[in-house]
Amino acid sequence: MRDQAEKLRQLVQKSQSGHRNPIIKQPEVRARVITITSGKGGVGKTNLTVNLALALSALGQKVLIIDADFGLANVDVVLGCSSPYSLQHLLEDKCRITDIIADGPRGIKFMSGGSGIYQLANMSDAQLSRITSQISVFDRWADIILIDTGAGLNRNVLNFVMAADEVVIITTPEPTAITDAYAMMKTYSNHRGAAPVNLVINRVLDMGEGQLVVEKLTKLAQRFLGLKIHSLGFVYEDRNILNAVKTQVPLLLSFPESISTRCIEHIAQRMLYGEIAAKPQGIKGFFTKFLDMIW
Ligand SMILES: Nc1ncnc2c1ncn2[C@@H]1O[C@H](COP(=O)(O)OP(=O)(O)OP(=O)(O)O)[C@@H](O)[C@H]1O
Ligand SMILES: [Mg+2]
């Protein structure tokens, strides 16, 4: 596996220095890779990912969503669009990278990981070089790549959390969800040291409730983990979210004036204009780190 990791690094370097004319160097554009995760399941990751993508797009960003929840992939349901191909088909050479990207509303793009995520661990040399040579288009297509994960502290989720430039942890005010969010922060800080974590509190009944959860988690993380929490904001408990899922038209499009839409727009602004924790490493930087972890 170490040999393969070395091969990957060489492939990445080769494709990054592969300008036809070395004098006219293109400025390198690298997407921000952001993983959206939680400790507890069902707290609102997928709804936040999809609607945040739409809000960021309205602010002029090119956004790509990657559905990395292999077990219960449902970004396509919330987004209301799907692709017949996933990463699995690309790895099996059944299509090109352009085929696995679906066009969603407001120009956002969407890709499903499918079981391809598991296949990455056992790629042949041919598969590795095929995917490495094609994947750089993501940096041109997207300013921001949002990765929607499954829940829980399992390896499948953690690899995405640890390889991303930034992580957003989402919780509800429920004590079980808060405890699980803290457990995720603990695991994160064990791997990534003091790199800050972004936090979103979903399904709050009022601002005070959200503020209390932020204060609680910020104090705990600071005191016991030495971890800095960056609060991105709250989303109110809102039945419109359920109605939007039912009709498969995302909240931001079906209820643009709702209070939860305003909340998500506010989160998008904080993500875009707030302090950015890390210099984006782009899709190849992410991919190299991710493969290093699974090999
Ligand atoms: N702010 C909210 N107000 C009301 N309902 C919400 C809110 N956010 C999410 N929900 C509801 O909670 C349910 C779970 O949401 P979602 O699928 O986004 O969670 P998830 O964290 O992605 O779940 P999983 O861990 O299974 O992937 C959905 O039925 C959704 O309608
Ligand atoms: Mg989900």
Coordinates of C-alpha atoms and ligand atoms in Angstrom, one line a residue:
M1 CA 0.0 0.0 0.0
R2 CA 2.9 2.4 0.7
D3 CA 4.1 1.8 -2.9
Q4 CA 0.7 2.8 -4.1
A5 CA 0.7 6.0 -1.9
E6 CA 4.1 7.0 -3.4
K7 CA 2.8 6.4 -6.9
L8 CA -0.2 8.6 -6.2
R9 CA 2.0 11.4 -5.0
Q10 CA 4.1 11.2 -8.2
L11 CA 0.9 11.2 -10.3
V12 CA -0.4 14.3 -8.5
Q13 CA 2.9 16.1 -8.9
K14 CA 3.1 15.2 -12.5
S15 CA -0.4 16.5 -13.3
Q16 CA 0.2 19.7 -11.3
S17 CA 3.4 20.6 -13.1
G18 CA 2.0 19.6 -16.5
H19 CA 1.6 23.0 -18.1
R20 CA 2.3 23.0 -21.9
N21 CA 4.2 26.3 -21.7
P22 CA 6.1 26.6 -18.4
I23 CA 6.5 30.4 -18.9
I24 CA 2.7 31.1 -19.0
K25 CA 1.7 29.4 -15.8
Q26 CA -1.9 29.4 -14.9
P27 CA -2.7 30.6 -11.4
E28 CA -3.6 27.5 -9.5
V29 CA -7.3 27.4 -8.5
R30 CA -8.1 25.1 -5.6
A31 CA -11.6 24.3 -4.3
R32 CA -12.4 24.5 -0.6
V33 CA -13.3 21.0 0.5
I34 CA -15.7 21.1 3.4
T35 CA -17.1 18.0 5.1
I36 CA -20.5 18.2 6.8
T37 CA -20.9 15.7 9.6
S38 CA -22.5 14.9 12.9
G39 CA -22.2 12.5 15.8
K40 CA -25.8 11.4 15.9
G41 CA -27.8 10.5 12.8
G42 CA -30.8 12.4 11.5
V43 CA -29.8 15.8 12.8
G44 CA -30.1 17.5 9.4
K45 CA -26.8 17.1 7.6
T46 CA -28.3 16.4 4.2
N47 CA -30.8 19.2 4.3
L48 CA -28.1 21.6 5.4
T49 CA -25.7 20.5 2.7
V50 CA -28.2 20.9 -0.1
N51 CA -29.6 24.2 1.0
L52 CA -26.2 25.6 1.9
A53 CA -25.0 24.7 -1.6
L54 CA -27.9 26.7 -3.0
A55 CA -27.3 29.7 -0.7
L56 CA -23.6 29.7 -1.6
S57 CA -24.5 29.5 -5.3
A58 CA -26.7 32.6 -4.9
L59 CA -23.6 34.3 -3.5
G60 CA -21.7 33.6 -6.7
Q61 CA -19.9 30.4 -5.7
K62 CA -19.6 27.3 -7.9
V63 CA -20.6 24.5 -5.7
L64 CA -20.2 20.7 -6.0
I65 CA -21.9 18.3 -3.6
I66 CA -20.5 14.9 -3.0
D67 CA -22.8 12.4 -1.4
A68 CA -20.5 10.3 0.7
D69 CA -23.2 8.6 2.7
F70 CA -22.9 5.2 1.2
G71 CA -25.5 3.4 3.4
L72 CA -28.3 5.9 3.1
A73 CA -27.3 8.2 0.2
N74 CA -30.2 10.6 -0.2
V75 CA -28.8 14.0 -1.4
D76 CA -30.5 13.3 -4.7
V77 CA -33.9 13.0 -3.0
V78 CA -33.5 16.3 -1.1
L79 CA -32.0 18.0 -4.2
G80 CA -34.6 16.6 -6.6
C81 CA -32.1 15.5 -9.2
S82 CA -30.0 12.4 -9.8
S83 CA -27.4 10.9 -12.0
P84 CA -27.4 7.4 -13.5
Y85 CA -23.7 7.1 -12.8
S86 CA -21.6 7.2 -9.6
L87 CA -17.9 7.0 -8.7
Q88 CA -18.2 3.3 -8.9
H89 CA -18.9 3.5 -12.7
L90 CA -15.9 5.8 -13.2
L91 CA -13.7 3.4 -11.4
E92 CA -15.0 0.5 -13.5
D93 CA -14.3 2.5 -16.6
K94 CA -18.0 2.5 -17.6
C95 CA -18.1 6.3 -18.0
R96 CA -16.1 9.5 -18.0
I97 CA -15.9 11.9 -15.0
T98 CA -18.3 14.3 -16.8
D99 CA -21.0 11.6 -16.8
I100 CA -21.0 11.2 -13.0
I101 CA -21.7 14.8 -12.4
A102 CA -25.4 15.8 -12.4
D103 CA -26.6 19.3 -12.8
G104 CA -28.8 20.5 -10.0
P105 CA -30.8 23.7 -9.5
R106 CA -29.0 27.1 -9.5
G107 CA -26.0 25.7 -11.4
I108 CA -24.9 23.5 -8.5
K109 CA -23.3 20.1 -9.3
F110 CA -23.8 16.8 -7.6
M111 CA -21.9 13.5 -7.5
S112 CA -22.8 10.3 -5.8
G113 CA -20.0 8.3 -4.3
G114 CA -22.0 5.0 -4.2
S115 CA -20.0 1.9 -3.4
G116 CA -17.1 3.4 -5.4
I117 CA -16.0 4.9 -2.0
Y118 CA -15.2 1.4 -0.8
Q119 CA -13.5 0.5 -4.1
L120 CA -11.0 3.3 -3.7
A121 CA -9.2 1.2 -1.1
N122 CA -8.4 -1.5 -3.6
M123 CA -7.7 0.4 -6.8
S124 CA -5.5 -1.1 -9.5
D125 CA -2.7 1.1 -10.8
A126 CA -4.7 1.7 -14.0
Q127 CA -7.7 2.9 -12.0
L128 CA -5.5 5.1 -9.8
S129 CA -4.0 6.9 -12.8
R130 CA -7.3 7.2 -14.6
I131 CA -9.0 8.9 -11.7
T132 CA -6.0 11.1 -10.8
S133 CA -5.8 12.4 -14.3
Q134 CA -9.5 13.3 -14.4
I135 CA -10.3 14.5 -10.9
S136 CA -8.5 17.9 -11.3
V137 CA -11.5 19.2 -13.2
F138 CA -13.3 19.5 -9.9
D139 CA -11.1 22.4 -9.0
R140 CA -12.2 24.2 -12.1
W141 CA -15.9 23.3 -11.7
A142 CA -16.1 24.2 -8.1
D143 CA -15.0 26.9 -5.7
I144 CA -16.5 24.9 -2.8
I145 CA -17.0 21.1 -2.6
L146 CA -19.5 20.1 0.1
I147 CA -19.2 16.5 1.3
D148 CA -22.3 15.1 3.0
T149 CA -21.4 12.1 5.2
G150 CA -23.3 9.5 7.1
A151 CA -23.5 9.8 10.9
G152 CA -21.3 8.3 13.6
L153 CA -17.7 7.8 14.5
N154 CA -17.0 5.1 12.0
R155 CA -14.0 5.0 9.6
N156 CA -16.1 5.7 6.6
V157 CA -17.1 9.1 8.0
L158 CA -13.9 9.9 9.7
N159 CA -11.8 9.6 6.6
F160 CA -13.8 12.4 5.0
V161 CA -13.6 14.5 8.1
M162 CA -9.9 14.1 8.5
A163 CA -9.0 14.7 4.8
A164 CA -11.1 17.9 4.3
D165 CA -9.9 21.5 4.5
E166 CA -12.7 22.3 6.9
V167 CA -15.4 20.5 8.8
V168 CA -18.9 21.5 9.8
I169 CA -20.4 19.6 12.8
I170 CA -24.1 19.8 13.0
T171 CA -26.2 19.0 16.1
T172 CA -29.7 19.6 17.5
P173 CA -30.2 20.9 21.1
E174 CA -31.1 17.3 22.2
P175 CA -28.7 16.1 24.9
T176 CA -27.9 12.9 23.0
A177 CA -27.0 14.8 19.8
I178 CA -24.8 17.2 21.8
T179 CA -23.0 14.4 23.5
D180 CA -22.4 12.7 20.1
A181 CA -21.2 16.0 18.6
Y182 CA -18.7 16.4 21.4
A183 CA -17.5 12.8 20.8
M184 CA -16.9 13.8 17.1
M185 CA -15.0 16.9 18.2
K186 CA -12.8 14.7 20.5
T187 CA -11.9 12.3 17.7
Y188 CA -11.3 15.2 15.4
S189 CA -9.0 17.0 17.8
N190 CA -7.0 13.7 18.3
H191 CA -6.3 13.7 14.6
R192 CA -6.2 17.3 13.7
G193 CA -4.9 19.0 16.8
A194 CA -6.2 22.5 17.3
A195 CA -7.6 23.1 13.8
P196 CA -10.9 24.8 14.5
V197 CA -14.3 23.2 14.0
N198 CA -17.4 24.9 12.5
L199 CA -20.6 24.4 14.4
V200 CA -24.3 24.6 13.3
I201 CA -27.2 24.1 15.7
N202 CA -30.2 22.8 13.9
R203 CA -33.9 22.7 15.0
V204 CA -33.7 25.4 17.6
L205 CA -36.9 26.8 19.0
D206 CA -35.4 30.3 19.6
M207 CA -32.0 32.0 19.5
G208 CA -31.4 31.6 23.2
E209 CA -31.7 27.8 22.9
G210 CA -29.1 27.8 20.1
Q211 CA -26.8 30.1 22.0
L212 CA -26.8 27.9 25.1
V213 CA -25.7 24.9 23.0
V214 CA -22.9 26.8 21.3
E215 CA -21.7 28.1 24.7
K216 CA -21.8 24.7 26.3
L217 CA -19.9 23.0 23.4
T218 CA -17.4 25.9 23.1
K219 CA -16.5 25.7 26.8
L220 CA -16.2 21.9 26.8
A221 CA -14.1 21.8 23.6
Q222 CA -11.8 24.7 24.8
R223 CA -11.3 23.3 28.3
F224 CA -10.9 19.6 27.6
L225 CA -9.7 19.4 24.0
G226 CA -8.0 22.8 23.4
L227 CA -10.2 23.1 20.4
K228 CA -11.6 26.3 18.9
I229 CA -15.2 26.3 17.9
H230 CA -16.4 28.6 15.2
S231 CA -20.2 29.1 15.4
L232 CA -21.7 29.4 11.9
G233 CA -25.2 29.9 13.3
F234 CA -28.6 28.2 13.9
V235 CA -31.5 26.9 11.9
Y236 CA -34.9 27.0 13.4
E237 CA -37.3 24.1 13.8
D238 CA -39.4 24.5 10.7
R239 CA -42.0 22.3 9.2
N240 CA -41.3 23.7 5.7
I241 CA -38.1 21.6 5.7
L242 CA -40.2 18.5 5.9
N243 CA -42.6 19.8 3.3
A244 CA -39.7 20.6 1.0
V245 CA -38.3 17.1 1.3
K246 CA -41.8 15.6 0.5
T247 CA -42.0 17.6 -2.7
Q248 CA -38.3 17.1 -3.5
V249 CA -37.9 20.8 -4.1
P250 CA -35.2 22.1 -1.8
L251 CA -36.3 24.5 1.0
L252 CA -34.4 27.5 -0.4
L253 CA -36.4 27.2 -3.7
S254 CA -39.8 26.1 -2.4
F255 CA -39.9 28.4 0.7
P256 CA -37.5 31.3 -0.1
E257 CA -39.1 33.6 2.5
S258 CA -39.1 31.1 5.4
I259 CA -37.2 31.7 8.6
S260 CA -35.0 28.6 8.1
T261 CA -34.1 29.8 4.6
R262 CA -32.9 33.1 6.1
C263 CA -30.9 31.1 8.7
I264 CA -29.1 29.0 6.0
E265 CA -28.4 32.1 3.9
H266 CA -26.8 33.6 7.0
I267 CA -24.7 30.5 7.6
A268 CA -23.5 30.7 3.9
Q269 CA -22.4 34.3 4.4
R270 CA -20.5 33.4 7.5
M271 CA -18.8 30.6 5.6
L272 CA -17.9 32.8 2.8
Y273 CA -16.9 36.1 4.5
G274 CA -15.9 34.8 7.9
E275 CA -12.4 33.7 8.9
I276 CA -11.3 30.8 6.7
A277 CA -9.4 28.2 8.8
A278 CA -7.1 26.6 6.3
K279 CA -5.7 27.4 2.9
P280 CA -7.6 25.2 0.5
Q281 CA -5.7 22.2 -0.7
G282 CA -8.1 21.5 -3.6
I283 CA -9.5 18.2 -4.7
K284 CA -6.1 16.5 -5.3
G285 CA -4.8 17.5 -1.9
F286 CA -8.0 16.1 -0.4
F287 CA -7.8 12.9 -2.5
T288 CA -4.1 12.3 -1.6
K289 CA -4.8 12.6 2.2
F290 CA -8.0 10.5 1.9
L291 CA -6.1 7.7 0.1
D292 CA -3.2 7.9 2.6
M293 CA -5.7 7.1 5.3
I294 CA -7.5 4.2 3.6
W295 CA -4.4 2.5 2.3
Ligands
LIG1 N1 -34.6 22.6 11.0 C1 -35.5 21.6 10.8 N2 -36.8 21.7 11.2 C2 -37.6 20.6 11.0 N3 -37.3 19.4 10.5 C3 -36.0 19.3 10.2 C4 -35.0 20.3 10.3 N4 -33.8 19.8 9.8 C5 -34.0 18.6 9.4 N5 -35.3 18.2 9.6 C6 -35.9 16.9 9.4 O1 -35.1 15.9 10.0 C7 -35.0 14.8 9.2 C8 -33.6 14.4 9.0 O2 -32.9 15.3 8.2 P1 -31.6 14.9 7.3 O3 -31.9 13.8 6.4 O4 -31.1 16.2 6.7 O5 -30.6 14.5 8.4 P2 -29.2 13.7 8.3 O6 -28.4 14.2 9.4 O7 -28.7 13.9 6.9 O8 -29.7 12.2 8.5 P3 -28.7 10.9 8.3 O9 -27.8 10.8 9.5 O10 -29.7 9.8 8.2 O11 -28.0 11.1 7.0 C9 -35.7 15.1 7.9 O12 -37.0 14.4 7.9 C10 -35.9 16.5 7.9 O13 -37.1 16.9 7.3
MG2 MG -28.1 12.4 5.5

